XYZ file of C-alpha atoms in Angstrom:
548
model
C 0.000 0.000 0.000
C 1.367 3.408 -0.953
C 1.660 5.922 1.866
C 0.630 9.523 1.050
C 3.685 11.746 0.848
C 4.544 15.398 0.823
C 7.443 17.127 -0.905
C 10.010 18.595 1.441
C 13.144 20.643 1.064
C 15.721 19.479 -1.526
C 13.297 17.078 -3.196
C 12.761 14.725 -0.231
C 9.420 12.945 0.046
C 8.028 12.569 3.568
C 4.992 10.605 4.836
C 2.090 13.036 4.991
C 0.860 13.884 8.492
C 3.805 11.959 9.972
C 6.118 14.872 10.759
C 4.458 16.419 13.747
C 6.018 18.100 16.730
C 5.384 16.479 20.071
C 4.102 18.788 22.791
C 6.614 19.993 25.404
C 7.790 17.142 27.587
C 7.595 16.723 31.302
C 10.204 15.087 33.516
C 9.862 11.303 33.225
C 8.491 11.444 29.669
C 10.400 9.772 26.881
C 12.011 11.183 23.747
C 11.964 8.678 20.889
C 11.716 5.817 23.362
C 14.409 7.112 25.775
C 14.011 8.909 29.085
C 14.050 12.672 28.570
C 16.582 14.924 30.227
C 15.631 18.501 31.240
C 17.488 20.022 28.294
C 15.402 17.883 25.901
C 12.075 19.316 27.035
C 11.797 21.697 24.084
C 12.977 19.177 21.494
C 10.682 17.549 19.005
C 10.668 13.951 17.853
C 9.603 13.541 14.202
C 7.533 10.451 13.625
C 8.514 8.119 10.774
C 10.990 10.675 9.467
C 14.000 9.096 7.766
C 16.116 11.611 5.839
C 16.565 9.581 2.661
C 16.159 10.874 -0.854
C 13.028 9.805 -2.666
C 13.259 6.844 -5.011
C 12.119 6.920 -8.605
C 9.175 4.692 -7.641
C 7.948 7.120 -4.976
C 8.518 10.078 -7.291
C 6.469 8.537 -10.103
C 3.745 7.486 -7.649
C 3.525 11.051 -6.325
C 3.249 12.337 -9.865
C 0.292 10.046 -10.520
C -1.416 11.339 -7.368
C -0.687 14.906 -8.508
C 1.241 15.604 -5.301
C 4.040 17.144 -7.368
C 2.592 19.949 -9.474
C 3.712 20.262 -13.070
C 5.533 23.561 -12.841
C 8.977 24.749 -13.799
C 9.810 25.864 -10.256
C 9.234 22.458 -8.636
C 12.708 20.972 -8.140
C 13.375 17.283 -7.577
C 16.592 15.421 -6.787
C 17.129 11.835 -7.899
C 20.030 9.386 -7.595
C 20.311 6.449 -9.952
C 22.073 4.614 -12.733
C 21.899 5.435 -16.422
C 20.174 2.600 -18.278
C 20.605 4.167 -21.683
C 21.452 7.553 -23.185
C 20.595 9.071 -26.568
C 22.789 11.988 -27.579
C 21.606 14.348 -30.295
C 23.054 17.573 -31.626
C 21.101 19.964 -29.376
C 19.657 17.732 -26.676
C 20.219 14.387 -24.963
C 17.879 11.951 -23.233
C 18.872 9.575 -20.435
C 16.753 6.748 -18.987
C 17.439 6.640 -15.260
C 16.741 3.721 -12.930
C 17.458 2.988 -9.289
C 15.965 -0.503 -8.866
C 12.828 0.719 -7.090
C 10.643 0.258 -10.193
C 10.890 -1.180 -13.675
C 9.619 2.106 -15.106
C 12.519 4.363 -16.130
C 12.657 8.071 -15.444
C 13.469 10.137 -18.523
C 15.887 12.996 -17.983
C 16.398 15.745 -20.573
C 19.962 17.071 -20.673
C 22.118 19.408 -22.676
C 24.889 17.882 -24.827
C 27.442 19.196 -22.336
C 25.678 17.563 -19.374
C 25.510 14.249 -21.233
C 29.068 14.296 -22.516
C 30.380 11.960 -19.764
C 27.343 9.711 -19.572
C 27.045 6.140 -20.771
C 25.084 3.056 -19.718
C 26.002 2.167 -16.155
C 27.029 5.644 -15.016
C 25.942 6.555 -11.484
C 24.535 10.090 -11.239
C 22.639 12.592 -9.144
C 20.224 14.789 -11.074
C 18.631 18.004 -9.856
C 15.934 19.314 -12.155
C 12.339 20.331 -12.745
C 9.268 18.405 -13.784
C 7.799 19.163 -17.163
C 4.970 17.651 -19.166
C 5.894 15.625 -22.261
C 4.272 16.085 -25.625
C 1.043 14.065 -26.036
C 1.428 10.538 -27.383
C 4.781 9.745 -25.813
C 5.355 6.709 -23.602
C 5.916 8.826 -20.490
C 3.681 11.669 -19.373
C 6.375 13.683 -17.577
C 10.125 14.014 -17.561
C 12.842 15.806 -15.623
C 14.561 18.789 -17.204
C 18.045 18.631 -15.679
C 19.433 21.790 -14.159
C 22.450 20.185 -12.584
C 24.004 16.729 -12.813
C 26.746 15.120 -10.762
C 28.454 12.069 -12.258
C 29.712 9.776 -9.507
C 31.404 7.328 -11.855
C 32.309 7.278 -15.524
C 31.807 3.907 -17.228
C 33.655 2.805 -20.346
C 30.829 2.177 -22.800
C 32.835 -0.301 -24.869
C 33.815 -2.668 -22.052
C 30.689 -2.397 -19.870
C 29.380 -6.001 -19.509
C 25.682 -5.017 -19.548
C 25.361 -3.794 -23.090
C 21.932 -2.924 -24.468
C 21.574 -6.104 -26.480
C 20.386 -9.676 -26.061
C 22.163 -11.290 -23.104
C 21.337 -14.796 -22.002
C 20.624 -15.831 -18.446
C 23.654 -18.124 -18.679
C 25.905 -15.163 -19.490
C 24.466 -13.053 -16.685
C 25.218 -15.827 -14.199
C 28.910 -15.374 -15.006
C 28.718 -11.804 -13.662
C 26.574 -12.232 -10.521
C 28.011 -9.057 -9.006
C 26.553 -6.986 -11.877
C 23.462 -8.797 -13.128
C 21.226 -7.239 -10.449
C 21.619 -3.910 -12.222
C 19.414 -5.183 -15.027
C 15.765 -4.249 -14.760
C 14.668 -7.812 -14.153
C 17.501 -8.517 -11.718
C 16.524 -5.620 -9.493
C 12.853 -6.636 -9.715
C 13.699 -10.110 -8.408
C 15.405 -8.521 -5.403
C 12.240 -6.511 -4.824
C 10.183 -9.705 -5.111
C 12.224 -11.426 -2.406
C 11.831 -8.436 -0.095
C 8.085 -8.241 -0.757
C 7.568 -11.935 0.005
C 9.659 -11.836 3.196
C 7.554 -8.911 4.398
C 4.335 -10.846 3.701
C 5.629 -13.955 5.465
C 6.641 -11.933 8.518
C 3.258 -10.239 8.690
C 1.420 -13.562 8.391
C 3.341 -15.230 11.184
C 3.033 -12.179 13.421
C -0.734 -12.201 12.955
C -0.882 -15.876 13.962
C 1.382 -15.615 17.025
C 4.413 -17.396 15.594
C 7.752 -16.255 17.024
C 10.613 -15.676 14.584
C 13.797 -17.453 15.655
C 17.365 -17.901 14.414
C 18.451 -21.546 14.696
C 22.146 -22.387 14.203
C 23.794 -22.826 10.826
C 26.495 -25.133 12.204
C 24.988 -28.376 13.493
C 26.074 -31.707 14.917
C 23.767 -33.912 12.853
C 22.255 -34.482 9.418
C 18.537 -33.817 9.938
C 17.415 -35.606 6.777
C 19.804 -38.531 7.152
C 20.764 -38.381 3.478
C 24.466 -37.826 4.109
C 24.659 -34.956 1.594
C 26.181 -32.449 4.001
C 29.078 -29.996 4.020
C 31.559 -30.568 6.824
C 32.838 -27.631 8.847
C 36.540 -27.166 9.554
C 39.077 -24.382 9.863
C 41.118 -23.354 6.850
C 44.545 -24.914 6.412
C 47.345 -22.795 7.907
C 48.926 -20.494 5.360
C 52.509 -21.147 4.269
C 55.182 -18.541 5.013
C 56.170 -16.276 2.147
C 59.843 -16.197 3.180
C 61.368 -19.066 1.189
C 64.820 -18.282 2.625
C 63.612 -19.278 6.086
C 61.414 -22.392 5.662
C 59.722 -24.001 8.688
C 61.627 -26.662 10.558
C 60.812 -30.172 9.419
C 60.219 -31.615 12.862
C 57.353 -33.842 13.903
C 55.478 -31.088 15.743
C 55.386 -28.902 12.625
C 53.773 -31.751 10.693
C 51.246 -32.601 13.420
C 47.578 -32.594 12.492
C 45.932 -29.488 13.983
C 43.434 -30.019 16.776
C 39.801 -29.830 15.565
C 38.042 -26.529 16.241
C 35.064 -28.441 17.643
C 35.403 -31.606 19.677
C 33.591 -33.715 17.080
C 32.517 -33.403 13.434
C 30.136 -30.538 12.591
C 28.170 -29.726 9.469
C 26.362 -26.932 7.679
C 22.665 -27.417 8.340
C 20.374 -29.111 5.822
C 17.295 -28.153 7.845
C 16.586 -26.241 11.046
C 13.658 -28.476 11.942
C 15.197 -30.298 14.900
C 16.225 -27.067 16.587
C 12.840 -25.506 15.862
C 11.209 -28.415 17.697
C 13.228 -27.483 20.774
C 12.261 -23.805 20.509
C 8.569 -24.593 19.927
C 8.447 -26.215 23.364
C 9.279 -22.795 24.783
C 6.900 -20.432 22.983
C 4.486 -22.776 21.199
C 4.829 -21.606 17.595
C 8.095 -20.696 15.893
C 9.360 -19.997 12.399
C 12.553 -19.109 10.600
C 13.855 -18.191 7.165
C 17.385 -19.538 7.170
C 20.096 -20.576 4.713
C 20.526 -24.322 4.329
C 23.105 -26.375 2.468
C 23.098 -29.596 0.459
C 26.225 -31.177 -1.035
C 24.317 -32.700 -3.949
C 26.233 -33.288 -7.164
C 23.289 -31.945 -9.137
C 23.337 -29.396 -11.939
C 19.620 -29.034 -12.647
C 17.521 -25.866 -12.821
C 15.844 -26.817 -9.513
C 18.897 -27.412 -7.315
C 21.271 -25.183 -5.373
C 24.014 -25.946 -2.874
C 22.990 -22.982 -0.702
C 19.353 -22.006 -0.493
C 16.779 -20.597 1.911
C 14.196 -22.679 3.721
C 11.076 -21.228 5.314
C 10.360 -23.537 8.240
C 7.851 -23.527 11.096
C 6.949 -25.721 14.062
C 3.630 -25.779 15.901
C 3.374 -27.326 19.378
C 0.228 -28.883 20.846
C -1.275 -30.187 17.616
C -2.160 -33.782 16.745
C -3.676 -33.073 13.339
C -1.811 -33.097 10.046
C -4.662 -31.005 8.680
C -3.679 -28.229 11.111
C -0.182 -28.104 9.641
C -1.401 -28.199 6.040
C -3.902 -25.429 6.752
C -1.095 -23.145 7.961
C 0.884 -23.805 4.770
C -2.165 -23.195 2.583
C -3.146 -19.976 4.354
C 0.438 -18.704 4.337
C 0.956 -19.184 0.600
C -2.500 -17.837 -0.240
C -1.873 -14.706 1.831
C 1.604 -14.181 0.367
C 0.339 -14.499 -3.208
C -2.623 -12.213 -2.547
C -0.321 -9.511 -1.184
C 2.007 -9.913 -4.162
C -0.842 -9.570 -6.664
C -1.812 -6.204 -5.134
C 1.725 -4.839 -4.825
C 3.782 -2.694 -7.233
C 6.191 -5.630 -7.521
C 3.384 -7.884 -8.731
C 2.257 -5.273 -11.230
C 5.797 -4.948 -12.581
C 6.132 -8.719 -12.932
C 2.968 -8.869 -15.019
C 4.201 -6.034 -17.230
C 7.641 -7.470 -17.963
C 6.666 -8.388 -21.536
C 6.198 -4.705 -22.394
C 9.875 -3.806 -22.287
C 11.407 -2.000 -25.216
C 13.447 -3.943 -27.723
C 17.071 -4.380 -26.805
C 16.429 -4.954 -23.099
C 18.143 -8.061 -21.760
C 16.009 -11.043 -22.699
C 14.171 -12.313 -19.640
C 14.565 -15.932 -18.456
C 10.798 -16.348 -18.202
C 8.850 -19.535 -18.767
C 5.433 -17.949 -18.239
C 3.621 -15.143 -20.034
C 1.724 -12.539 -18.057
C -1.484 -14.555 -18.439
C 0.191 -17.802 -17.424
C 1.761 -16.035 -14.445
C -1.612 -14.711 -13.345
C -3.016 -18.247 -13.687
C -0.315 -19.459 -11.305
C -1.178 -16.789 -8.776
C -4.915 -17.517 -9.081
C -4.196 -21.191 -8.435
C -2.321 -20.311 -5.253
C -5.114 -17.980 -4.156
C -7.834 -20.603 -4.770
C -9.691 -22.069 -1.819
C -9.645 -25.682 -0.606
C -6.526 -27.160 -2.171
C -7.117 -30.860 -2.904
C -5.592 -33.659 -0.808
C -4.746 -37.167 -1.980
C -2.986 -39.969 -0.136
C 0.180 -41.550 -1.461
C -1.643 -44.894 -1.870
C -4.436 -43.332 -3.930
C -1.920 -41.403 -6.017
C -0.086 -44.653 -6.886
C -3.359 -46.193 -8.065
C -4.207 -43.071 -10.057
C -0.803 -42.897 -11.740
C -0.744 -46.574 -12.643
C -4.218 -46.329 -14.163
C -3.152 -43.510 -16.501
C -2.605 -44.722 -20.044
C 0.433 -42.543 -20.574
C 3.688 -44.229 -21.674
C 5.700 -41.229 -20.427
C 4.691 -41.980 -16.839
C 6.691 -44.898 -15.368
C 4.707 -47.518 -13.471
C 5.116 -47.565 -9.700
C 4.988 -50.155 -6.966
C 3.762 -49.255 -3.509
C 6.772 -47.949 -1.574
C 8.493 -46.324 -4.556
C 9.377 -42.650 -4.377
C 7.493 -40.314 -6.701
C 9.596 -38.937 -9.528
C 9.246 -35.479 -11.085
C 7.123 -36.846 -13.934
C 4.739 -38.413 -11.420
C 4.481 -35.213 -9.401
C 3.771 -33.103 -12.506
C 1.033 -35.477 -13.580
C -0.577 -35.445 -10.134
C -0.444 -31.652 -9.944
C -2.097 -31.392 -13.343
C -4.684 -34.152 -12.940
C -5.681 -33.613 -9.307
C -4.901 -29.951 -8.757
C -6.268 -28.609 -12.067
C -4.259 -25.417 -11.584
C -4.183 -25.439 -7.777
C -1.512 -26.916 -5.495
C -1.987 -30.504 -4.321
C -1.167 -32.094 -0.955
C 0.015 -35.704 -1.154
C -0.239 -37.306 2.300
C 0.546 -40.463 4.253
C 3.783 -41.667 2.675
C 5.327 -45.090 3.348
C 7.337 -45.145 6.568
C 10.365 -46.666 4.834
C 10.970 -43.680 2.518
C 10.640 -40.943 5.146
C 12.924 -39.778 8.011
C 12.850 -41.307 11.497
C 11.155 -38.398 13.266
C 7.742 -38.648 11.576
C 4.669 -39.827 13.495
C 2.862 -42.940 12.147
C -0.429 -42.205 10.423
C -3.469 -42.693 12.600
C -5.525 -43.728 9.560
C -3.226 -46.534 8.395
C -5.544 -49.412 7.503
C -3.119 -51.988 6.068
C -0.678 -53.572 8.501
C 1.938 -54.432 5.855
C 1.841 -50.913 4.422
C 2.781 -48.621 7.338
C 2.650 -44.922 6.600
C 3.540 -41.708 8.390
C 1.511 -38.538 8.924
C 3.445 -36.513 6.368
C 2.750 -34.490 3.250
C 4.422 -33.003 0.204
C 2.933 -29.969 -1.522
C 3.060 -30.094 -5.322
C 2.714 -27.039 -7.559
C 1.720 -27.272 -11.228
C 4.834 -27.346 -13.439
C 7.280 -26.946 -10.537
C 6.454 -30.144 -8.573
C 7.436 -30.342 -4.892
C 7.664 -26.993 -3.088
C 7.069 -27.956 0.557
C 7.003 -30.881 2.937
C 5.856 -31.404 6.492
C 4.672 -33.901 9.058
C 3.574 -34.566 12.573
C 6.634 -35.380 14.679
C 7.025 -38.537 16.752
C 6.740 -37.134 20.279
C 6.696 -40.418 22.205
C 10.081 -41.466 23.569
C 9.912 -45.259 23.143
C 8.481 -45.071 19.632
C 11.088 -42.503 18.558
C 13.921 -44.675 19.879
C 12.508 -47.679 18.009
C 12.297 -45.692 14.773
C 15.906 -44.548 15.166
C 17.020 -48.126 15.784
C 15.292 -49.303 12.607
C 17.245 -46.706 10.617
C 20.574 -47.532 12.288
C 20.887 -44.245 14.174
C 21.353 -45.820 17.618
C 24.263 -47.938 18.879
C 24.357 -50.279 21.855
C 21.596 -52.282 23.501
C 19.068 -51.998 26.304
C 20.142 -49.367 28.855
C 23.478 -48.724 27.133
C 22.010 -47.023 24.083
C 24.227 -44.425 22.421
C 22.335 -41.713 20.520
C 25.475 -39.816 19.557
C 24.867 -36.269 18.348
C 21.092 -36.770 18.683
C 21.120 -37.247 22.457
C 19.718 -33.731 22.953
C 16.869 -34.545 20.555
C 15.980 -37.594 22.666
C 15.991 -35.394 25.766
C 13.171 -33.304 24.251
C 10.956 -36.406 24.468
C 12.198 -37.371 27.907
C 11.389 -34.045 29.573
C 8.102 -32.345 28.726
C 7.174 -33.801 25.350
C 4.073 -32.536 23.511
C 2.343 -33.488 20.242
C 3.620 -31.180 17.501
C 4.175 -30.786 13.771
C 5.809 -28.534 11.252
C 6.812 -27.900 7.674
C 9.495 -26.510 5.393
C 9.054 -24.539 2.157
C 11.790 -24.148 -0.443
C 11.732 -20.346 -0.479
C 13.856 -19.876 -3.592
C 11.782 -22.359 -5.584
C 8.662 -20.529 -4.456
C 10.079 -17.198 -5.664
C 10.971 -18.735 -9.023
C 7.418 -20.035 -9.387
C 5.891 -16.666 -8.457
C 8.201 -14.809 -10.851
C 7.661 -17.213 -13.735
C 11.348 -18.019 -14.206
C 12.539 -21.417 -15.295
C 15.739 -21.623 -13.243
C 15.933 -21.173 -9.482
C 19.371 -19.578 -9.877
C 17.790 -16.431 -11.284
C 16.078 -15.521 -7.993
C 19.188 -15.948 -5.825
C 21.523 -12.984 -5.549
C 24.726 -15.040 -5.604
C 23.801 -18.634 -6.485
C 25.997 -21.560 -5.487
C 25.627 -24.926 -7.132
C 27.775 -27.949 -7.893
C 31.089 -26.714 -9.234
C 30.216 -23.008 -9.031
C 30.770 -20.412 -6.313
C 32.001 -17.391 -8.235
C 32.019 -14.532 -5.759
């Protein structure tokens, strides 16, 4: 939602009605949250006043609301980067952007003012609004009175030339690709979605937490983890005085931690501990997988949106939180300037970097409508196997009960069952899920044990989230860990290793609980309509690549 603004001195835009002087203070009152001293009694405390220059987005929005009159004496000041510049004999035109909007701001300059400008130049422009001639793309422009060039860019060597540039090429310059219109929009998308997520959880009494990145165990049990160690000691530069070749110099350094540690693959186990303190917790944290995978869906470092909910015995409760969260996030996006800009990406002028989109504006809106639909369908794993095997489609491999669903199976289920909406697949076989999941209460076949778990499938993208009820009973959890070879010893001499603390959660004050994790980067890619998850990550890391 746009906040009404007023134009202040030097072209600043301030929230209207927000800059108000507080009445004289009395002893014991507070100034901006701090106890007032006697010499502060006459001071004022502006509300919501941050002395930052207005962005191009706020300037254009104010123009549309007619808060900036079209007159030659109305000065504005804008900082930004030159997207393109056209130099003519008597006049020059520069398209200015600052990442706050996809809509450029046209600046009219004299040939002298534009003499040092090229694409990529960083500038500050002071000028006046003026109306453009009817029929032009923009309704108003800035007539520059003064321009300060912060940096001069060599037009010939600048990597972001105004021509077709592939997404693959842009990934080779991750430190620069965010300067493209679409790159900056994806940063705005991430910020918008994080804001929506935070608001949703605040409204539903979830507490944001920060679980550790360095852990003592592999939560998923897949073994695809990065180990943590200190860097090898650097060698001396003085070759004339080499280190002594004694046994102590060659000794293996003592480990930084007492035992092996890893970069986390999931914060779930730690969230379970925190949920027993405040009831409902969530986090948006980086996670790491050492998968030797080079697909468009995989990263080595990515963000997971995870939550745990204590005192619940219903898988439906957990799924309802996921459904409401994603519906709310998508609704907020559809009403935001970021959402509007995403839908208008196809309108860019020729020559703009080709966008790595796999969805048109209509297809993108269809995705959002699917996420905003009510009553997402549910189907059990057993029913999905029967449905897939009954499909007369040679491209869909046949499955036996207990097999894991492949991407082709998930796409077919999302299309056939969801019909444009996400689909929950529930009650998976115990053997293909981690040890911490609670057995399904509705399991009807003794030789086909299942757990109270779900995966959420999105049309085209496949799996985006997973969750379950957690096994909260001590004896049953120990038995499940023994079946998966996570416990050593027998009877009263059981050794739980690095998971001893997790066992203690069940020993002292256990409660029924459940939770979920959402692949946040995959979600952003789906919302943006991009085909590769690497496009929505500022500095993507994947197998073989960690450039800067």
